[in-house]
Phi, psi and omega in degrees: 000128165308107194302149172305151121336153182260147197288137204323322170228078198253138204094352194273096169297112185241118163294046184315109168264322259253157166234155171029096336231344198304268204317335174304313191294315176300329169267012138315298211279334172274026160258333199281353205244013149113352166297152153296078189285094206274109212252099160291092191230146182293118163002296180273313209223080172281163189325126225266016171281334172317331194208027168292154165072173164297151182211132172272119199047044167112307217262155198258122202265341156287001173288322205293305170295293185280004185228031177270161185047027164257160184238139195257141162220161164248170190186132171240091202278035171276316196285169162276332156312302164322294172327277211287343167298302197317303181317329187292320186300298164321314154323323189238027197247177152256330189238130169233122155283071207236174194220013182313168196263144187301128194109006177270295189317310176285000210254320182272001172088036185228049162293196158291324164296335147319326186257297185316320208256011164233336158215116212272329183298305198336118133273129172257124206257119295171083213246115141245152163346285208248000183105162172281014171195197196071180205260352169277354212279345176266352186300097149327118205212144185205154190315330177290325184310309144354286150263002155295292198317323201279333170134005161333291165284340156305342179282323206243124204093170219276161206277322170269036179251174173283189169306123185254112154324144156262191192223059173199177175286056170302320142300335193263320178266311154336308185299306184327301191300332194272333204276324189282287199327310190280352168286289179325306177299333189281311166355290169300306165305323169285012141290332182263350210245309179105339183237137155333169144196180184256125160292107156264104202264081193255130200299334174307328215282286150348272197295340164285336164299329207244007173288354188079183189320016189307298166340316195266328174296322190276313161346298180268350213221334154082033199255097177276147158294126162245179188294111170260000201056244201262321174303162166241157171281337189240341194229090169242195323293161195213047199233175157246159186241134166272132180289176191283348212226010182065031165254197188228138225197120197261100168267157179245117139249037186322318200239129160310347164271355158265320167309334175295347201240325187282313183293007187261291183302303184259046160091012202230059193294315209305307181303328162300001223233342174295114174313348171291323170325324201275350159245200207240332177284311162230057150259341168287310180312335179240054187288311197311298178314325191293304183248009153317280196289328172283341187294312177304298198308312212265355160316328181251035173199168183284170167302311184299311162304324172286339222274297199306323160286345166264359172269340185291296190280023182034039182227154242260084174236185181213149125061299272249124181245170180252172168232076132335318198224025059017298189278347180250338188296146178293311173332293205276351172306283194285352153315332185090010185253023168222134186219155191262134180239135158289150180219152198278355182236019188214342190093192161317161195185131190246157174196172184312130175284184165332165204255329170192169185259137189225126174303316194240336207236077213243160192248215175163138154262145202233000168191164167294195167277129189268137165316132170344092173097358207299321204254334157035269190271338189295313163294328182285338189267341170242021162251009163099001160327094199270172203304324197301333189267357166292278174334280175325329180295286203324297193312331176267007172082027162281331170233000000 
């Protein structure tokens, strides 16, 4: 039997200063995979996800999630002890995550030239609204801000209703997802460079790469999205329908040989035999006719009955669960993607697993989110720290 592996980035030092949500969550997703993710939150005023949300006895349950595999110190680096810890630390990391409005860091004397010059390897990964420069760059900036700006909202939601929101951190997680990709590449490169570098994160940025060609459509084509509700503009049909038994059951026709298989399956074949069938832009023009015949089929069966027949006929439906039904599906069961963590002030407790599966290196939660400061002296006691010079921290308000 093959001995386990040390998980891929295990030696990998991670600072977190950063809040609300991007930048913590990136450094979540390089904890769950074996970096030491060190969570640096201010003496008085912790990290404001502690009390986000619903909370059970107290305790704030989305911390639980964004604050798994970190070991927590506090530090108020406004002080001159909080400077010179941060530097110390800074010294012994790879990574630093912060998320201050551009100009704080430098203001306390812990810009980027102050952290290279104590470790020339250091990434500083930089997760803002607007970016470190340009005229929005002093701009308090948060994931809504985001999807409105990148045109998120504008896309999204019913063609005569308004601009629609989503109604979680959608933006904010993208940037997250995006913010771990750019560490990890500035990483790589310092293999070759011998040096560190500055990441600059503009939160605006992400969710407008994963909207598709807009930019290239208006460019060529002077072509805006507009708001379709549940339909495309490039595919139909595409909506979601209600069933016999009162669910809602979400179809896909992306490749013309599943649409061909779904107008077969309700009983309507005449309709391929139309020249509008054969592409995908239009067939979104005869969307009313489109989902008229499929909405009417899954209007006379159960949920179970359409699933089945349409897992029969290899054509594309889902769902739409809430979750409830999430935590019970056999899929995401056997995938593993809710998995149960012991936590030491709630019991057992589930939550979303590791982000993806690696065959030999694999990533793994090894705790929940720790209580405020918990790790303190500890961390502080292996950077050489004596109990006296802990105290003397504590007596100047630094920790």
């Amino acid at each position: 039997m093959t001995p386990p592996q040390a998980p891929p980035l295990q030696g990998l030092r991670v600072l977190d200063l950063a809040t609300l949500f991007a930048g913590p969550l990136a450094a979540t997703l390089l904890g769950d995979f074996g970096a030491d993710v060190i969570k640096v939150e201010h003496p008085r005023r912790p990290d404001p996800s502690r009390g986000h949300g619903p909370a059970k006895d107290g305790v704030g349950l989305w911390w639980k999630l964004l604050g798994r595999n970190k070991r927590t110190i506090t530090l108020d680096l406004s002080t001159p002890g909080g400077h010179d810890t941060l530097l110390r630390l800074a010294a012994t990391a790879d990574v630093v995550i912060e998320n201050f409005r551009p100009g704080t860091l430098e203001r306390w004397g812990l810009g980027w030239p102050e952290l290279s010059a104590v470790n020339e390897q250091l990434v500083l990964a930089r997760v803002t609204g607007f970016g470190q420069f340009g005229p929005y760059s002093h701009r308090p900036g948060f994931g809504t801000l985001a999807e409105a700006m990148s045109g998120f909202a504008a896309i999204t939601g019913e063609p005569d209703g308004p601009p629609t929101l989503p109604p979680f951190g959608l933006a904010d997680s993208i940037a997250a997802l995006a913010t771990a990709y750019a560490v990890m590449t500035a990483l790589t490169a310092r293999t070759t460079t011998g040096r560190g570098q500055v990441v600059d994160m503009a939160i605006i940025e992400p969710i407008l790469a994963v909207l598709g060609p807009q930019p290239l459509w208006y460019d060529q084509l002077g072509y805006v999205q507009p708001r379709t509700g549940n339909r495309s503009r490039n595919n139909a049909p595409r909506n979601t329908y209600l069933t016999a038994d009162g669910s809602w059951l979400a179809v896909s026709t992306s490749a013309q040989s599943v649409a061909e298989r779904v107008m077969r399956l309700v009983g309507r074949p005449d309709l391929i035999e139309e020249p509008w069938f054969a592409e995908g832009t239009t067939r979104a023009e005869h969307a009313d006719v489109l989902d008229e015949a499929v909405g009417a089929w899954i209007a006379r069966h159960t949920r179970d009955e359409a699933m089945a027949a349409f897992e029969k006929a290899e054509a594309a439906i889902a769902p739409i669960y809430d979750i409830r039904d999430v935590m019970d599906d056999p899929q995401y069961r056997a995938l593993g993607t809710i998995t149960e963590v012991p936590d030491p002030e709630l019991g057992p407790i589930r939550m979303q697993n590791v982000l993806f599966r690696l065959s030999e290196t694999p990533g793994s939660i090894r705790w929940s989110g720790r209580p405020h400061g918990a790790d303190t002296d500890a961390v502080l006691t292996e950077l050489g720290f004596t109990p006296h010079e802990i105290t003397a921290l504590r007596d100047e308000g630094a920790l």
